[in-house]
PDB file of C-alpha atoms in Angstrom:
ATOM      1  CA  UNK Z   1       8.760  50.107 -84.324  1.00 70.00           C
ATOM      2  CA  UNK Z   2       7.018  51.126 -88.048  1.00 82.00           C
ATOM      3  CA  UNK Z   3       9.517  49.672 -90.126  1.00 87.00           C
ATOM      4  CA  UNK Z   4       8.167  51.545 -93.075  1.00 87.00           C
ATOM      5  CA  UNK Z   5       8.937  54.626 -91.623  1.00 86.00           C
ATOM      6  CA  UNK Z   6      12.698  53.513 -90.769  1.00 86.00           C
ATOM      7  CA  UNK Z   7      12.611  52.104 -94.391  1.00 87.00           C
ATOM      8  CA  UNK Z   8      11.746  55.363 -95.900  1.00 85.00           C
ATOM      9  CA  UNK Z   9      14.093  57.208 -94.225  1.00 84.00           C
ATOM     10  CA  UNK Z  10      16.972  55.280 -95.094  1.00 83.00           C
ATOM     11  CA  UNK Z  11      15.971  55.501 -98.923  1.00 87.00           C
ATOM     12  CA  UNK Z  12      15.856  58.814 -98.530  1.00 86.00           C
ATOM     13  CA  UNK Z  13      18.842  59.394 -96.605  1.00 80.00           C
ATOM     14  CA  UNK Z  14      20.715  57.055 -99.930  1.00 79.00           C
ATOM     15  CA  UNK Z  15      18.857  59.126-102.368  1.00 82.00           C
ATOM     16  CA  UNK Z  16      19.899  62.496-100.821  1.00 81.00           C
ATOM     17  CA  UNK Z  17      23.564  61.701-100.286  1.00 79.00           C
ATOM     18  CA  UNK Z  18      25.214  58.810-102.946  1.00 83.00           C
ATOM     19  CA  UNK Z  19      27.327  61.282-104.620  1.00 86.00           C
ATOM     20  CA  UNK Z  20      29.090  62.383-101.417  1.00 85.00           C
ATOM     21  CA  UNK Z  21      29.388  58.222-100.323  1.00 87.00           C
ATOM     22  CA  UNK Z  22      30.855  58.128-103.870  1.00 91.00           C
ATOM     23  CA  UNK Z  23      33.114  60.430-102.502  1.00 92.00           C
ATOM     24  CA  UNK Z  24      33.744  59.131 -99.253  1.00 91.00           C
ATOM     25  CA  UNK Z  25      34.395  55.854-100.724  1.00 92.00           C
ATOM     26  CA  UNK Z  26      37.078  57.438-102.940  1.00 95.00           C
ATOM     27  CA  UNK Z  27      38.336  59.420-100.429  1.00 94.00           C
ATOM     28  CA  UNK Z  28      38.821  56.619 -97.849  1.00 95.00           C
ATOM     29  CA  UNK Z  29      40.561  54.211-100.549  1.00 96.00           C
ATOM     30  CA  UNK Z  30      43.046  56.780-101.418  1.00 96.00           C
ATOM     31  CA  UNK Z  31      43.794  58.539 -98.331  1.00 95.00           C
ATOM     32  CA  UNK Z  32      44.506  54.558 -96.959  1.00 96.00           C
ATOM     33  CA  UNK Z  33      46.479  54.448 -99.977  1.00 96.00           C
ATOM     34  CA  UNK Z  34      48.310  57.655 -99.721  1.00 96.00           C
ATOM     35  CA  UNK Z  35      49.116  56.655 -95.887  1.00 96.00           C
ATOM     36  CA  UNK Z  36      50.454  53.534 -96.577  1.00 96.00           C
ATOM     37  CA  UNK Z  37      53.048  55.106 -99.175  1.00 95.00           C
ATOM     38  CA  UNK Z  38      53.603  57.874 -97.081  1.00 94.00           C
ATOM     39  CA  UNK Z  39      54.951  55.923 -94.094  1.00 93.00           C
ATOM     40  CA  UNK Z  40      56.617  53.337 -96.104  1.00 93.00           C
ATOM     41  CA  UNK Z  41      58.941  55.973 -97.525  1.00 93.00           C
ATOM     42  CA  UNK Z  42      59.188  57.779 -94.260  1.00 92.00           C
ATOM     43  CA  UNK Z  43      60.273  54.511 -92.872  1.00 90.00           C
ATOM     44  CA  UNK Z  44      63.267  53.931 -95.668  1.00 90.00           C
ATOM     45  CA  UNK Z  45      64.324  57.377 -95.475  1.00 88.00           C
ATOM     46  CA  UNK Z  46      64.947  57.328 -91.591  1.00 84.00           C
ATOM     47  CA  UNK Z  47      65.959  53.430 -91.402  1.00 80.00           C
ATOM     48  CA  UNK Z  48      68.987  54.975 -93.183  1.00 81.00           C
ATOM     49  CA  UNK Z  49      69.579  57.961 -90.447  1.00 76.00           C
ATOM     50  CA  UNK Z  50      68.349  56.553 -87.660  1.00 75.00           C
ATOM     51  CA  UNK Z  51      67.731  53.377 -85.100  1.00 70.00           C
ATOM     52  CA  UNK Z  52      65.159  51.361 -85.709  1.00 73.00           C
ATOM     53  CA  UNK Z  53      63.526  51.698 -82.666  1.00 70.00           C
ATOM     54  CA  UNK Z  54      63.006  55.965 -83.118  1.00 73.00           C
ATOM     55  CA  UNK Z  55      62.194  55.621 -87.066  1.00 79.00           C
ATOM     56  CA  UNK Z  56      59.313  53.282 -86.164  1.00 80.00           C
ATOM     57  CA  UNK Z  57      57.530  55.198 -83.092  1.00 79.00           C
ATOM     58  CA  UNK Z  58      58.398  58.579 -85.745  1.00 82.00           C
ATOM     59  CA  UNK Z  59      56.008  56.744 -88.230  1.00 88.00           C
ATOM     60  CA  UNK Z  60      53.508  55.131 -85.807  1.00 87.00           C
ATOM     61  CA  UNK Z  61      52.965  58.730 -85.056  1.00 87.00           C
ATOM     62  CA  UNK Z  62      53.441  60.384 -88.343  1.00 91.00           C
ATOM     63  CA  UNK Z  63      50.549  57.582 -89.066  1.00 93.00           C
ATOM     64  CA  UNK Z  64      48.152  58.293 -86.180  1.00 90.00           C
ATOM     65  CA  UNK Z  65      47.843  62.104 -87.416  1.00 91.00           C
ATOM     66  CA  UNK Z  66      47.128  60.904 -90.870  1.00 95.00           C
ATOM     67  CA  UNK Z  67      44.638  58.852 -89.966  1.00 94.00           C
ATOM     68  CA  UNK Z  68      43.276  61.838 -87.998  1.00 91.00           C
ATOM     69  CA  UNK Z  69      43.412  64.777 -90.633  1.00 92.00           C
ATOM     70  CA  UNK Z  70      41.563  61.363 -93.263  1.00 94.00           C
ATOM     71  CA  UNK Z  71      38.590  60.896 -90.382  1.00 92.00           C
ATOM     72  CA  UNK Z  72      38.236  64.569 -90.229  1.00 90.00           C
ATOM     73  CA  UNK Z  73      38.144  64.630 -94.298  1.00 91.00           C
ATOM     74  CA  UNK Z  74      35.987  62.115 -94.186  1.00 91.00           C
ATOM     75  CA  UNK Z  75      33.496  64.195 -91.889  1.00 89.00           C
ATOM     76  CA  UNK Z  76      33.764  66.995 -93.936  1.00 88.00           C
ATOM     77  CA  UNK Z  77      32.565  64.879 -97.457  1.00 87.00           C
ATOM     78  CA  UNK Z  78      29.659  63.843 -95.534  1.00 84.00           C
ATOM     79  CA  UNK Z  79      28.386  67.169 -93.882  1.00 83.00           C
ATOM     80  CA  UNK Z  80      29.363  66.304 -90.443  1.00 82.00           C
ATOM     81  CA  UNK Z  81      30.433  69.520 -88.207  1.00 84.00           C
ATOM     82  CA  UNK Z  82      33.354  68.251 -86.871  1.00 84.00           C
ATOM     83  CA  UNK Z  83      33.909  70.857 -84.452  1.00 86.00           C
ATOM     84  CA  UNK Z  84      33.111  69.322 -81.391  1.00 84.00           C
ATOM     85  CA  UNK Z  85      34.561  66.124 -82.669  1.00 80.00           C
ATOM     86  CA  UNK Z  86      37.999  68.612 -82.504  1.00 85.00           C
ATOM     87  CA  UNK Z  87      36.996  70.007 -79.148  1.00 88.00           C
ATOM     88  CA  UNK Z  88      36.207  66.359 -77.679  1.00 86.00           C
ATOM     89  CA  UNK Z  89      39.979  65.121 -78.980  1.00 84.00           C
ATOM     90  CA  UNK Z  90      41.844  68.436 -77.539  1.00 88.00           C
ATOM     91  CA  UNK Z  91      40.418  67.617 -74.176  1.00 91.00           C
ATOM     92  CA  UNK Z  92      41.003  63.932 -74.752  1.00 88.00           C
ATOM     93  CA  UNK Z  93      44.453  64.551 -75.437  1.00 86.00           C
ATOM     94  CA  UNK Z  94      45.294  67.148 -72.710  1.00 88.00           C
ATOM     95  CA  UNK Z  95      43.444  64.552 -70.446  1.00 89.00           C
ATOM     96  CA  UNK Z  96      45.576  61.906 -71.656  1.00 84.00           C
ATOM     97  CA  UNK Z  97      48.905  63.501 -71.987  1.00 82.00           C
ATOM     98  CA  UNK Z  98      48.167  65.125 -68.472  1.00 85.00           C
ATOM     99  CA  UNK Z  99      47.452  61.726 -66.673  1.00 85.00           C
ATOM    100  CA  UNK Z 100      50.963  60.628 -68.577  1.00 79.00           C
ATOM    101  CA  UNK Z 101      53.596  62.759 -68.039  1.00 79.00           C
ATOM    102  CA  UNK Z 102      55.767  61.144 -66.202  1.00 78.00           C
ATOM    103  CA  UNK Z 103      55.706  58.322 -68.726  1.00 76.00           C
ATOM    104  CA  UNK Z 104      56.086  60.509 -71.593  1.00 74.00           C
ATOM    105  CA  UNK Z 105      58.694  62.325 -70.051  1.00 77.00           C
ATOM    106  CA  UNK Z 106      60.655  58.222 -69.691  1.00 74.00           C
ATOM    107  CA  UNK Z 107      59.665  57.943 -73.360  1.00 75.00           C
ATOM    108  CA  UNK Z 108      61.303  61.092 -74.181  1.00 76.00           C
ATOM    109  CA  UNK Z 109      64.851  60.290 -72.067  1.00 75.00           C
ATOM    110  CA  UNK Z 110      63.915  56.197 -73.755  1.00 74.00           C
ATOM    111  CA  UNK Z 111      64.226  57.727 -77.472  1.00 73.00           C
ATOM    112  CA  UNK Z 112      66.820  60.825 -76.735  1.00 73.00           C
ATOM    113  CA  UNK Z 113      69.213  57.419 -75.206  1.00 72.00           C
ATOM    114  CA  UNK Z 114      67.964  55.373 -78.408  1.00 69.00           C
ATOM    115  CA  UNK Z 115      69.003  58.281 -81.099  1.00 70.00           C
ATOM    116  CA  UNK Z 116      72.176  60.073 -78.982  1.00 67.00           C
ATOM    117  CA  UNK Z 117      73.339  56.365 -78.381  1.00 71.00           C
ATOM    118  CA  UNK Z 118      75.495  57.422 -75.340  1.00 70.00           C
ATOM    119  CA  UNK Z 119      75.501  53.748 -74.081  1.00 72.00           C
ATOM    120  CA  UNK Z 120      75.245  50.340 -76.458  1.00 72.00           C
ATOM    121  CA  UNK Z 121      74.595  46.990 -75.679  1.00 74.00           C
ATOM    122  CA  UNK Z 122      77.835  45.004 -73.375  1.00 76.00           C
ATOM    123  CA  UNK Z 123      78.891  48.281 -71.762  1.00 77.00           C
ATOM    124  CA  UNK Z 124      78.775  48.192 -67.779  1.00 79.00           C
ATOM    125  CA  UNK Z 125      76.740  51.274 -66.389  1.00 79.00           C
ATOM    126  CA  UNK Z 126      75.398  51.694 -62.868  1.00 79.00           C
ATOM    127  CA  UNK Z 127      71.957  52.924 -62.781  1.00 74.00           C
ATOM    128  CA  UNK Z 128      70.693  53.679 -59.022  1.00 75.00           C
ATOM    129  CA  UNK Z 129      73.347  52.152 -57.327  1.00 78.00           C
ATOM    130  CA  UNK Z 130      72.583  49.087 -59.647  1.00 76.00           C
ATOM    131  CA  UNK Z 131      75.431  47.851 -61.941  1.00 79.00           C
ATOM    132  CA  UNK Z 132      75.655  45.631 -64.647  1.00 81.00           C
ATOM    133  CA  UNK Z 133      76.153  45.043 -68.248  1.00 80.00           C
ATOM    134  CA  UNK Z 134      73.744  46.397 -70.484  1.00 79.00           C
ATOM    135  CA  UNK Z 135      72.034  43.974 -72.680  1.00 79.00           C
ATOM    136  CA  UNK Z 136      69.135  45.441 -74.341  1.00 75.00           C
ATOM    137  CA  UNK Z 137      68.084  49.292 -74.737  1.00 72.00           C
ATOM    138  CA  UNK Z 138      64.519  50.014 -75.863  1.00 69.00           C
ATOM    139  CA  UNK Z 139      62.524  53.169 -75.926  1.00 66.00           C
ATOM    140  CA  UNK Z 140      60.223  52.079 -73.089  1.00 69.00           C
ATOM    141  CA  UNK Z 141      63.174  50.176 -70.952  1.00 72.00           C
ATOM    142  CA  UNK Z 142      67.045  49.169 -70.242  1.00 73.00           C
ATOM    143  CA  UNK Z 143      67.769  45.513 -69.148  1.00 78.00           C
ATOM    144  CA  UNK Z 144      70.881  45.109 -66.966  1.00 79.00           C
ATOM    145  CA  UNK Z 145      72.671  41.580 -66.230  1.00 79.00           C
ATOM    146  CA  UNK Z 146      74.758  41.977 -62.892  1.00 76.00           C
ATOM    147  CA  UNK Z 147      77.792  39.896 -62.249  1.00 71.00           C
ATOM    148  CA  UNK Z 148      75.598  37.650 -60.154  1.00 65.00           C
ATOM    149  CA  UNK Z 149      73.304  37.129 -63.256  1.00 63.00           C
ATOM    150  CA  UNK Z 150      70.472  38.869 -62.083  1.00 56.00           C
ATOM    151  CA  UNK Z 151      68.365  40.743 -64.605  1.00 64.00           C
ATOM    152  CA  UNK Z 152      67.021  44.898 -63.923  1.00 56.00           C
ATOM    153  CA  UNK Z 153      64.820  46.278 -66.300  1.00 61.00           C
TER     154      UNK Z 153
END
């Protein structure tokens, strides 16, 4: 390996770009900042209107596609086509969400039974032919207690 070569071309490469990493720097610091103060207020304002359980997967979310549109802003301040980085996270996420659905679709009944509220916890429901009282309702999962102490998630 000539080192001088690999030596000269990162000098170069520092000398042809430090005002955009000037601006990536400053554009990573305050689009973490920006995110952070985004979903904090995001997560008082729905803590008030909603469960707990919903306003936190709402900003987990809301967070995720920050963090995308700040990688792809990020690209763009250093002169990166970030075209097929789009193309390569469509098909990632059509992959993905196609290989899921029948978990997103649980998700989706998990959170509309989360927000709705139709059941709370100590009422007795029978879920496929299983009844019992209900102890603990998440997004992802109910727990059931039977009268013979048995748990069902």
């Amino acid at each position: 390996m000539d080192w001088q070569k690999l030596w000269n071309d990162i000098t170069t490469f520092f000398s042809n770009n430090w005002l955009n990493m000037i601006w990536f720097v400053l554009a990573l610091v305050l689009g973490i900042i920006l995110i952070k103060i985004i979903c904090g207020l995001l997560s008082k304002g729905l803590a008030r209107k909603m469960d707990r359980i919903v306003s936190n997967f709402i900003v987990v979310i809301v967070k995720f596609c920050l963090c995308m549109v700040l990688v792809f802003v990020l690209a763009g301040i250093m002169n990166i086509n970030t075209t097929g980085l789009v193309a390569v996270i469509s098909a990632a996420g059509l992959t993905l969400s196609l290989s899921l659905q029948d978990s997103l679709s649980n998700v989706a009944s998990g959170m509309l039974i989360v927000s709705q509220k139709p059941f709370k916890e100590k009422d007795y429901v029978e879920i496929d032919g299983v009844g019992g009282q209900i102890t603990r309702i998440g997004v992802f999962t109910t727990e059931l207690v039977t009268f013979l102490s048995l748990i069902h998630i």
